[in-house]
Short mmCIF file of C-alpha atoms and ligand atoms in Angstrom, two decimals:
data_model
loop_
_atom_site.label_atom_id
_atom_site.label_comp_id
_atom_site.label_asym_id
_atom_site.label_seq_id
_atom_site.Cartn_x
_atom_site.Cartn_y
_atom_site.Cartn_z
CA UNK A 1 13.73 21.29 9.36
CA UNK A 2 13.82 23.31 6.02
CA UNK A 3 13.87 21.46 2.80
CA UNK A 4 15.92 23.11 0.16
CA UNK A 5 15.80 20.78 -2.39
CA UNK A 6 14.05 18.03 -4.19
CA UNK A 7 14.51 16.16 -7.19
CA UNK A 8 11.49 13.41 -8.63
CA UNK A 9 13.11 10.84 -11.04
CA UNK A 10 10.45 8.57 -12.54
CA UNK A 11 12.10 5.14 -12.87
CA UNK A 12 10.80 2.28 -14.47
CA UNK A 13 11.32 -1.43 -13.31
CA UNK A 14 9.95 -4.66 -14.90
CA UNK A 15 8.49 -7.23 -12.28
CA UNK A 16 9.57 -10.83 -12.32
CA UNK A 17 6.34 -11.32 -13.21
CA UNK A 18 3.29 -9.78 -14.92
CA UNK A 19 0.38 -8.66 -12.11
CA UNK A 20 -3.02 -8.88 -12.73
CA UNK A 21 -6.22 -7.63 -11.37
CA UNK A 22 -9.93 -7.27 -11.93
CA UNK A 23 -9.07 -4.21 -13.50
CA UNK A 24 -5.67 -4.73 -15.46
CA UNK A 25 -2.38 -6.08 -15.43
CA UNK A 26 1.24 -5.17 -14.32
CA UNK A 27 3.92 -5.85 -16.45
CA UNK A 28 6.07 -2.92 -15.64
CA UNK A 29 6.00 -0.98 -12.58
CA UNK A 30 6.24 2.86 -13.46
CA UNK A 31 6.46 5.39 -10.24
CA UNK A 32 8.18 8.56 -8.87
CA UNK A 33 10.50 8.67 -6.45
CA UNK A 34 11.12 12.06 -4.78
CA UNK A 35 14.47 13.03 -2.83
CA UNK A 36 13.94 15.48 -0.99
CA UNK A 37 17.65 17.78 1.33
CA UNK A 38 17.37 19.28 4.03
CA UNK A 39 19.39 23.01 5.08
CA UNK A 40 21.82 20.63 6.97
CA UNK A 41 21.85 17.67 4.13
CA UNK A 42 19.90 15.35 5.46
CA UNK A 43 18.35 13.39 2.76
CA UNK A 44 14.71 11.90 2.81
CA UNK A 45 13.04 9.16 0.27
CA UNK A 46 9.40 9.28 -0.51
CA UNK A 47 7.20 7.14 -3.02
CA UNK A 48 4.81 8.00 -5.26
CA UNK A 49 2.44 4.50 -5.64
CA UNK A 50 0.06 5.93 -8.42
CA UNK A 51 0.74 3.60 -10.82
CA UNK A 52 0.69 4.69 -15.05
CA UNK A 53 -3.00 4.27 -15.72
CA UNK A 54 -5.46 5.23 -13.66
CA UNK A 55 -7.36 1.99 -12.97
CA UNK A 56 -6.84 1.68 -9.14
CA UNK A 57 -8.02 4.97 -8.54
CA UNK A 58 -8.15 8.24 -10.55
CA UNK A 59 -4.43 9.35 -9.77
CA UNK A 60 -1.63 8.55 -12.48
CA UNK A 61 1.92 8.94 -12.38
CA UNK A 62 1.79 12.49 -14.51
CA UNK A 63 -1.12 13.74 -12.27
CA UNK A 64 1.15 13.28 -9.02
CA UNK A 65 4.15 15.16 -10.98
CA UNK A 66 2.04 17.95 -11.87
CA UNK A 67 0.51 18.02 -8.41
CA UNK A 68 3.98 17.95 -6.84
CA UNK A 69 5.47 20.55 -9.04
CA UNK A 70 2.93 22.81 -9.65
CA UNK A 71 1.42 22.89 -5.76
CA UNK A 72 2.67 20.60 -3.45
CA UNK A 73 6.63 20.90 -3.46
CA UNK A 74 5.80 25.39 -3.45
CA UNK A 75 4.07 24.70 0.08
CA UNK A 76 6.82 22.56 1.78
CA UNK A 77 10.04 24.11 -0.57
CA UNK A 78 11.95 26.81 2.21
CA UNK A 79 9.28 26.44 4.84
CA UNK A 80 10.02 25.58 8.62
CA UNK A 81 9.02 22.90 9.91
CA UNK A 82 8.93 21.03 13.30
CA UNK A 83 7.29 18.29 12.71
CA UNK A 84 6.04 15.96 9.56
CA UNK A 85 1.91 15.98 11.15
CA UNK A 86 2.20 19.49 9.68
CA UNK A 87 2.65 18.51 6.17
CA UNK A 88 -0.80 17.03 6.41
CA UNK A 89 -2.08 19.70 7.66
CA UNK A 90 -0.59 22.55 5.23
CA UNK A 91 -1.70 20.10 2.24
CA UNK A 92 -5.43 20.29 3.46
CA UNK A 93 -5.78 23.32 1.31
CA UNK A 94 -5.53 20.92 -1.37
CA UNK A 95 -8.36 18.37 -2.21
CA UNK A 96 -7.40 14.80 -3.00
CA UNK A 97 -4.36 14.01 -4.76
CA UNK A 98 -3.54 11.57 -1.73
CA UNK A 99 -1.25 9.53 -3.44
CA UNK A 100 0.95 12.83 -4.46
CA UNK A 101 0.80 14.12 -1.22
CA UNK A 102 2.04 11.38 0.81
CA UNK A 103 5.48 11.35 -1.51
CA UNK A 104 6.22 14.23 -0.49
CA UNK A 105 5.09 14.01 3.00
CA UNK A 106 7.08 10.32 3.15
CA UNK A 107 10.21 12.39 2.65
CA UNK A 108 9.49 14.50 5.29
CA UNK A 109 9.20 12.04 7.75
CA UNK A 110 12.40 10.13 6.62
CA UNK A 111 14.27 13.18 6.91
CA UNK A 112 12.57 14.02 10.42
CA UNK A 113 13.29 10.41 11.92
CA UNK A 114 16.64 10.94 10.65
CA UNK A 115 17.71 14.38 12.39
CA UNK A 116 15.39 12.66 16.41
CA UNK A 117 18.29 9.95 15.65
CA UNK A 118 15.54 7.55 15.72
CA UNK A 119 14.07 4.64 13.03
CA UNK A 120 11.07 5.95 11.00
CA UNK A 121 8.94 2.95 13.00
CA UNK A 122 10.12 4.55 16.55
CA UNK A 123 8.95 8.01 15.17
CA UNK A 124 6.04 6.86 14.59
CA UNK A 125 5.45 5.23 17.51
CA UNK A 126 5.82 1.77 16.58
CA UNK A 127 7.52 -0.98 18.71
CA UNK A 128 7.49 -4.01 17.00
CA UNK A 129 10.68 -5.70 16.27
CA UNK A 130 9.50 -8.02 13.56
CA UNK A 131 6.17 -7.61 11.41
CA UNK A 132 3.90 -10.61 9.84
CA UNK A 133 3.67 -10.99 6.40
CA UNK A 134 1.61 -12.16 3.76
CA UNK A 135 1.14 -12.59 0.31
CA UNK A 136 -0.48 -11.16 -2.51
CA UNK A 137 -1.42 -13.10 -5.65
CA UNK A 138 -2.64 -11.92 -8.93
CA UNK A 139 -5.32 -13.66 -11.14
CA UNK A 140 -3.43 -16.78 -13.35
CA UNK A 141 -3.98 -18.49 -16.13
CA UNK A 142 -5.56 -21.72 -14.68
CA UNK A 143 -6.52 -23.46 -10.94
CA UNK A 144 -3.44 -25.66 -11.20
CA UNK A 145 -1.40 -22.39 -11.91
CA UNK A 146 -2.53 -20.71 -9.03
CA UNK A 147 -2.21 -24.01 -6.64
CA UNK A 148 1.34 -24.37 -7.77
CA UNK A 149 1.98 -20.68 -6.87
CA UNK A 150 0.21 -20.94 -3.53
CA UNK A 151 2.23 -24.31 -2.31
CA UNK A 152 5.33 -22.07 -3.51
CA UNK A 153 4.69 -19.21 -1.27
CA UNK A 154 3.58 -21.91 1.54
CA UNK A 155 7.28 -23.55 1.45
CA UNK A 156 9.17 -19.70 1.60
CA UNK A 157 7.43 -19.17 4.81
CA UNK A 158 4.23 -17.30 4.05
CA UNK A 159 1.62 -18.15 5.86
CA UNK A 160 -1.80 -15.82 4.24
CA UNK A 161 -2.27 -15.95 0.72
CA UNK A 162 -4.57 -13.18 -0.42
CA UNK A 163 -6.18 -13.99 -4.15
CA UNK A 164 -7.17 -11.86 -6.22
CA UNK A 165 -11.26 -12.71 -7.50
CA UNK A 166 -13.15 -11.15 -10.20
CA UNK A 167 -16.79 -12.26 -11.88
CA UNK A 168 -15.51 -16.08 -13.50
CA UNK A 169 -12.56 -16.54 -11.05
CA UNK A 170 -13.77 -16.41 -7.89
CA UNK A 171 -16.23 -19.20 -6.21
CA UNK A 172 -14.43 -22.26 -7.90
CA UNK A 173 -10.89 -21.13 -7.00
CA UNK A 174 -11.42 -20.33 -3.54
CA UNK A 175 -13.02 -23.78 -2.74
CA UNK A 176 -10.12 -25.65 -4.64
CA UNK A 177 -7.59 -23.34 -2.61
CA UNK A 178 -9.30 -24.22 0.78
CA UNK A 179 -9.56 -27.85 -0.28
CA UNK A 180 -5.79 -28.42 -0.68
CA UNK A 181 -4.71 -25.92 1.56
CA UNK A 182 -6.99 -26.33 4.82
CA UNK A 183 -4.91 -24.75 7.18
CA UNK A 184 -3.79 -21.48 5.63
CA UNK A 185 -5.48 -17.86 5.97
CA UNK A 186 -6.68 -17.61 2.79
CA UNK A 187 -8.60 -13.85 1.50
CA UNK A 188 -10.14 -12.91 -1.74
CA UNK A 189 -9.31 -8.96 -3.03
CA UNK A 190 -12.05 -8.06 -5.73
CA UNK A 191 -10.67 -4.82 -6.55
CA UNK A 192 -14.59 -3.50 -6.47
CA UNK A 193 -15.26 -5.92 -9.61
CA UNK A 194 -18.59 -6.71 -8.47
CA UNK A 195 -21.97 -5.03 -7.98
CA UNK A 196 -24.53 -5.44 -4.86
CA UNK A 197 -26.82 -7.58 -6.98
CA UNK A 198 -23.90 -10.30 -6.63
CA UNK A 199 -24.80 -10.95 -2.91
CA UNK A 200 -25.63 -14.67 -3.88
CA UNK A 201 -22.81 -15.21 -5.70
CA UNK A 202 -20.74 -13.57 -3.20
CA UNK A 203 -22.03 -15.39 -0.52
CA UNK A 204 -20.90 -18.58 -1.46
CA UNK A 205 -17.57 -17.60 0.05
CA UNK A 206 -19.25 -18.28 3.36
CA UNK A 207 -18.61 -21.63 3.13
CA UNK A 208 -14.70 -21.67 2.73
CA UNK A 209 -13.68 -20.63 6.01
CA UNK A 210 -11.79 -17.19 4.18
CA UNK A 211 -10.15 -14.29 6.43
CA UNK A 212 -12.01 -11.62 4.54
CA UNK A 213 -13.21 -9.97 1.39
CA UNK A 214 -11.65 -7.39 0.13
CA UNK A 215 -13.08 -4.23 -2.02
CA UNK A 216 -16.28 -6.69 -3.17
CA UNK A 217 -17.98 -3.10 -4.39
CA UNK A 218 -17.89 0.41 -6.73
CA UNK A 219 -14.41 1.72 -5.28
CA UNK A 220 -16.13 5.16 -3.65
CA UNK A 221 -19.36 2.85 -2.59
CA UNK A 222 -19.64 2.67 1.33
CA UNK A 223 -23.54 2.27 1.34
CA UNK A 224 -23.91 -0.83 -0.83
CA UNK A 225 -20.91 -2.68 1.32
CA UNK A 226 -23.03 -2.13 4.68
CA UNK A 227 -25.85 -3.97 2.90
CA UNK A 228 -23.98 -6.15 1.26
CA UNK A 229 -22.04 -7.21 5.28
CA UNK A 230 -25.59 -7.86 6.33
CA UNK A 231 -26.31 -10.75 3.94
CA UNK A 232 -22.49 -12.10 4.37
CA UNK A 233 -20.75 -13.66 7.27
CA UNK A 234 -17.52 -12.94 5.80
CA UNK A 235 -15.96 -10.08 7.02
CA UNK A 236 -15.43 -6.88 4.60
CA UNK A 237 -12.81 -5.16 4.11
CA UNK A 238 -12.41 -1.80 2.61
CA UNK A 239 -9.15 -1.12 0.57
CA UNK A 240 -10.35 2.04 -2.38
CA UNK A 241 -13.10 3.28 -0.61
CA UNK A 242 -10.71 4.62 2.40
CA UNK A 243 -9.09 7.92 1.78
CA UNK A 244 -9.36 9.49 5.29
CA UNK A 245 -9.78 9.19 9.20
CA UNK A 246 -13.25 10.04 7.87
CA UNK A 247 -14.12 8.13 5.87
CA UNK A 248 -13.28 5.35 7.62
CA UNK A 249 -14.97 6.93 10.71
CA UNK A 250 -18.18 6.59 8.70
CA UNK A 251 -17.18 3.12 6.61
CA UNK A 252 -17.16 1.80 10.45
CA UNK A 253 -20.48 3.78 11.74
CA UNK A 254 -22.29 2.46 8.76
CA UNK A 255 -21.09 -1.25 9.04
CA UNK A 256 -20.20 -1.05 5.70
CA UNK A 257 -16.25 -2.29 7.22
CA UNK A 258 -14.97 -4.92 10.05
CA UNK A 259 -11.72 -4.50 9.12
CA UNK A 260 -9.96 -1.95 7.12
CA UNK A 261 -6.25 -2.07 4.78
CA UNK A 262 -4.56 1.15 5.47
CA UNK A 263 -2.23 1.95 2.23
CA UNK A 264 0.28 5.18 3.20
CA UNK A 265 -0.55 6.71 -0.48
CA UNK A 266 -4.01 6.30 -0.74
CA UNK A 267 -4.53 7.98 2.54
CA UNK A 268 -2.27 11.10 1.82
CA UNK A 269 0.62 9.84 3.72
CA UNK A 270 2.26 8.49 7.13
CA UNK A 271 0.37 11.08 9.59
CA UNK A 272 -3.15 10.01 8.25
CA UNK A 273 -2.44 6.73 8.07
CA UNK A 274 -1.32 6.83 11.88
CA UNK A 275 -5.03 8.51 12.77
CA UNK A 276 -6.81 5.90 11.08
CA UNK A 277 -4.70 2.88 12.80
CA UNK A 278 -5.33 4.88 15.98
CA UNK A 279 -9.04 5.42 15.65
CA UNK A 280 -9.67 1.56 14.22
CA UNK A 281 -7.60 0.65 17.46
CA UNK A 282 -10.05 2.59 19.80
CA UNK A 283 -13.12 0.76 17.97
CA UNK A 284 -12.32 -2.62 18.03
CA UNK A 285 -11.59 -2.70 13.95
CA UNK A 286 -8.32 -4.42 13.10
CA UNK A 287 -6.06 -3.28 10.77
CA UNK A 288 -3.50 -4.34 8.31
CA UNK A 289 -1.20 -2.46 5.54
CA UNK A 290 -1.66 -3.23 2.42
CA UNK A 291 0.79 -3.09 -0.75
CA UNK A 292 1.40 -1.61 -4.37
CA UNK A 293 4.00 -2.91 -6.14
CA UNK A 294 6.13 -0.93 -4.27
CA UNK A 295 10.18 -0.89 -4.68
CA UNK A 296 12.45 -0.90 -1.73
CA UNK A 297 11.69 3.03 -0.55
CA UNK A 298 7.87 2.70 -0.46
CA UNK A 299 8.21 -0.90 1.14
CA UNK A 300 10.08 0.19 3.86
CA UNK A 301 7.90 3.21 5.10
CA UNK A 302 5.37 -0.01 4.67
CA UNK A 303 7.47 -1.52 7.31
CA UNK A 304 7.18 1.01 9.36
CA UNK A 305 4.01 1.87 10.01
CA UNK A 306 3.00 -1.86 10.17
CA UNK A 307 5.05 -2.11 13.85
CA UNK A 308 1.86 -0.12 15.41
CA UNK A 309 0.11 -1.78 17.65
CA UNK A 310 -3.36 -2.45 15.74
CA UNK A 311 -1.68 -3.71 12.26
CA UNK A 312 -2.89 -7.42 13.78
CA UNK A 313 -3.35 -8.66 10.58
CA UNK A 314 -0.14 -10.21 7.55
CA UNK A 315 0.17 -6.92 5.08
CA UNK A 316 0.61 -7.45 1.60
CA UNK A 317 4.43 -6.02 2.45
CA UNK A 318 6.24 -9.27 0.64
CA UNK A 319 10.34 -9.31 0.66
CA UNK A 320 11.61 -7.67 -2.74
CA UNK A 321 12.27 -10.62 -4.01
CA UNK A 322 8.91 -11.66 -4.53
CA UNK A 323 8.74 -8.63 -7.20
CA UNK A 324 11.98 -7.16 -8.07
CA UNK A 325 15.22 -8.90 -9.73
CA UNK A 326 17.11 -5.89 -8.08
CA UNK A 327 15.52 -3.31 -5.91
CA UNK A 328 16.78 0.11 -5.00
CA UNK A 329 17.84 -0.25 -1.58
CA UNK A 330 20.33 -2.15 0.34
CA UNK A 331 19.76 -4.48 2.25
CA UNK A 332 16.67 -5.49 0.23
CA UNK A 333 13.38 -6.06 2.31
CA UNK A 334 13.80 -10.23 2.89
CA UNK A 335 10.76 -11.69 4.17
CA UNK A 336 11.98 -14.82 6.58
CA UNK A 337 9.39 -17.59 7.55
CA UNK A 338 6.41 -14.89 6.55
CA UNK A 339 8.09 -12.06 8.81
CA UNK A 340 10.02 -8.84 8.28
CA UNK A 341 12.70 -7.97 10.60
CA UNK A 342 12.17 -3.88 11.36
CA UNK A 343 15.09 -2.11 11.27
CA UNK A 344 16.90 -0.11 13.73
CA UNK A 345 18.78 2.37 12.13
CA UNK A 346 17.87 6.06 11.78
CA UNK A 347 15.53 6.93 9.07
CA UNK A 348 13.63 4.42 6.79
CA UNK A 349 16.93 1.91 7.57
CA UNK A 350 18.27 1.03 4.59
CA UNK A 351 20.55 2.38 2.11
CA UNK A 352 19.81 3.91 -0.78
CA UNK A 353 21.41 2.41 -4.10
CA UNK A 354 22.04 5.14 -6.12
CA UNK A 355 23.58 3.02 -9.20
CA UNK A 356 20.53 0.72 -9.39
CA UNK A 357 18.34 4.22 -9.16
CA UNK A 358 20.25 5.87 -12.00
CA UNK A 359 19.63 2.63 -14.28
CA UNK A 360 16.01 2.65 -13.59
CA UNK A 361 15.31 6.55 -13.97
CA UNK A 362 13.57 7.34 -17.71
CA UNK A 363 13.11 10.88 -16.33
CA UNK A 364 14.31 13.59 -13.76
CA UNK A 365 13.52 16.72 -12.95
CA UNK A 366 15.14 19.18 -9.58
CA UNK A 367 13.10 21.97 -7.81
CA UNK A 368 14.94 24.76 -5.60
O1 OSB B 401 -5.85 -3.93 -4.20
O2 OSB B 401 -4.27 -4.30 -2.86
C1 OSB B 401 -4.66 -4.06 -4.00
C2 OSB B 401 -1.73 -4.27 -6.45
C3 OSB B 401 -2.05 -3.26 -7.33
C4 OSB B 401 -3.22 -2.55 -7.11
C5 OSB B 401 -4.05 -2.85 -6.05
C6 OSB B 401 -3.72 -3.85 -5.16
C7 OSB B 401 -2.55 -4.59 -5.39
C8 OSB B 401 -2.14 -5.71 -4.58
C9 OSB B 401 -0.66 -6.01 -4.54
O3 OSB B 401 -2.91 -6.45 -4.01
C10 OSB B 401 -0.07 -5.84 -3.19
C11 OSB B 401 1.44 -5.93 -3.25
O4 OSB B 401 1.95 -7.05 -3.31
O5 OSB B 401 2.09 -4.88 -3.25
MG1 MG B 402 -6.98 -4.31 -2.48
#
């Protein structure tokens, strides 16, 4: 394999509906989407998910471009390669800047499933033929709101609603959501809105039976969520305090963890994603993937890393139609009865819609 070209196109697509968190909310999603050809043609689709601001974590959309452009694309651009896991390890040399490495290295791996004849879950090792999933909903306007959307989601087929919480919308929704829905997985995602001197407040969830908490603490805390999982019996879960096999090596030493949500981007793509899964798997920590906003490309690599063995857990990998009007590839990703139906084909498995790209892209730029 020897990439010769590569073009990022930032496109711009509205959601059906405005997505908020504890720390802002989605009205648009902004991203880059990098195409990257190989010396015999073969063409590989990678995702950028740092979103426009940098509120999730300290990468933007700009940050990842420059990255790309100005160090990332000159290490891969004309080199030989045999296999994606050294994409990870050539972009060692650089520190951070996960979420623009993994485009790139996404691509890769398209392109390398591709030319083994094989689906991108196969390469990775997956075997699942269908993966569970669940739901992710944002903070709304009222209770009622947010019961109405959860009985909505429970009639498509969904069956684990994960609500977002932040300080004033957190112990009164989650007992109203257990009381009128007592048999659904129900989880809370924070988005690290609250501080260890919450432990009483936080503890209150006890009582409602939830799957988890997500990201209760500082988003590069580890320390304070160990002492925070010895006053809870709720099990933590770390989302923004992952980057790495190591860190979540030490997230799990220190207890601060019982389970963790592996996102492809924030981890610096596919192959470190895959050594987490694999070392959570050896230590008895179940995993799941989790979501962000993406379209149809960064869904379906999504896809295929959840068919490992230790995703146990529903990902936040909804169809497309729970966010887009239209998303970029064909077939869209249709969630049936809460599950995803993996594809078989070679490469990510589905098509690329170039027209639907073109009308999204606000920007474009080709390296050689
Ligand atoms: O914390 O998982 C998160 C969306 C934006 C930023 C952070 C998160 C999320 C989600 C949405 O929970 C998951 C999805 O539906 O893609
Ligand atoms: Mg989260």
């Amino acid at each position: 394999m020897k990439i010769k070209e590569i073009t990022i196109r930032h496109l711009q697509m509205k959601l059906k509906a405005p997505f908020t968190t504890s720390f802002g909310t989605f009205t648009n999603r902004d991203f880059l989407l990098l195409e990257a050809k190989d010396e015999d043609g073969t063409i590989g689709w990678g995702e950028s998910v740092a979103f426009h601001a940098p509120w999730y974590n300290e990468e933007t959309l700009q940050t990842n471009w420059h990255m790309l452009e100005d160090f990332l694309i000159p290490l891969i651009l004309n080199k030989e390669l045999k296999h994606p896991d050294e994409v990870n390890e050539i972009f060692a040399a650089i520190r951070k800047n996960n979420m623009a490495k993994s485009t790139l290295e996404g691509a890769v791996w398209d392109i390398y499933a591709q030319q083994t004849n094989q689906s991108l879950a196969t390469a990775l090792g997956g075997a699942k033929e269908k993966i569970e999933v669940g739901i992710s909903i944002g903070i709304q306007k009222s209770i009622d709101d947010l019961v109405t959307l959860v009985d909505g989601y429970i009639q498509e087929g969904y069956k684990r609603m994960k609500v977002k919480i932040k300080p004033g919308w957190d112990v009164d929704v989650m007992r109203t959501l257990r009381e009128k829905f007592p048999d659904t997985d129900i989880m809370a995602d924070a988005n690290s809105a609250y501080r260890l001197e919450d432990a009483d407040l936080l503890k209150q969830l006890d009582d409602f039976d939830l799957m988890m908490i997500e990201q209760p603490l500082a988003s590069d805390d580890i320390i304070d969520h160990a002492k925070l999982q010895q006053k809870l019996k709720i099990p933590i879960c770390l989302d923004e305090s992952i980057h790495s096999l190591e860190d979540a090596r030490k997230a799990v030493e220190l207890g601060s963890t019982k389970i963790i949500n592996i996102k492809i981007g924030r981890v610096g793509g596919l192959t470190e994603a895959k050594k987490i899964h694999d070392y959570c798997a050896e230590n008895g920590i179940p995993v799941w993937c989790g979501g962000m906003l993406e379209s149809g490309i960064g869904r379906s690599h999504n896809v295929a890393l959840t068919t490992l063995p230790n995703f146990i857990l529903p990902g936040d990998t909804a169809g497309s139609s729970r966010y887009w009007e239209k998303d970029i590839i064909t077939p869209e990703v249709v969630a049936e009865n809460g599950y995803i139906t993996v594809p078989t084909t070679a490469g990510i498995g589905y098509e690329v819609d170039r027209e639907a790209v073109e009308n999204y892209t606000v920007a474009q730029k080709d390296y050689r």
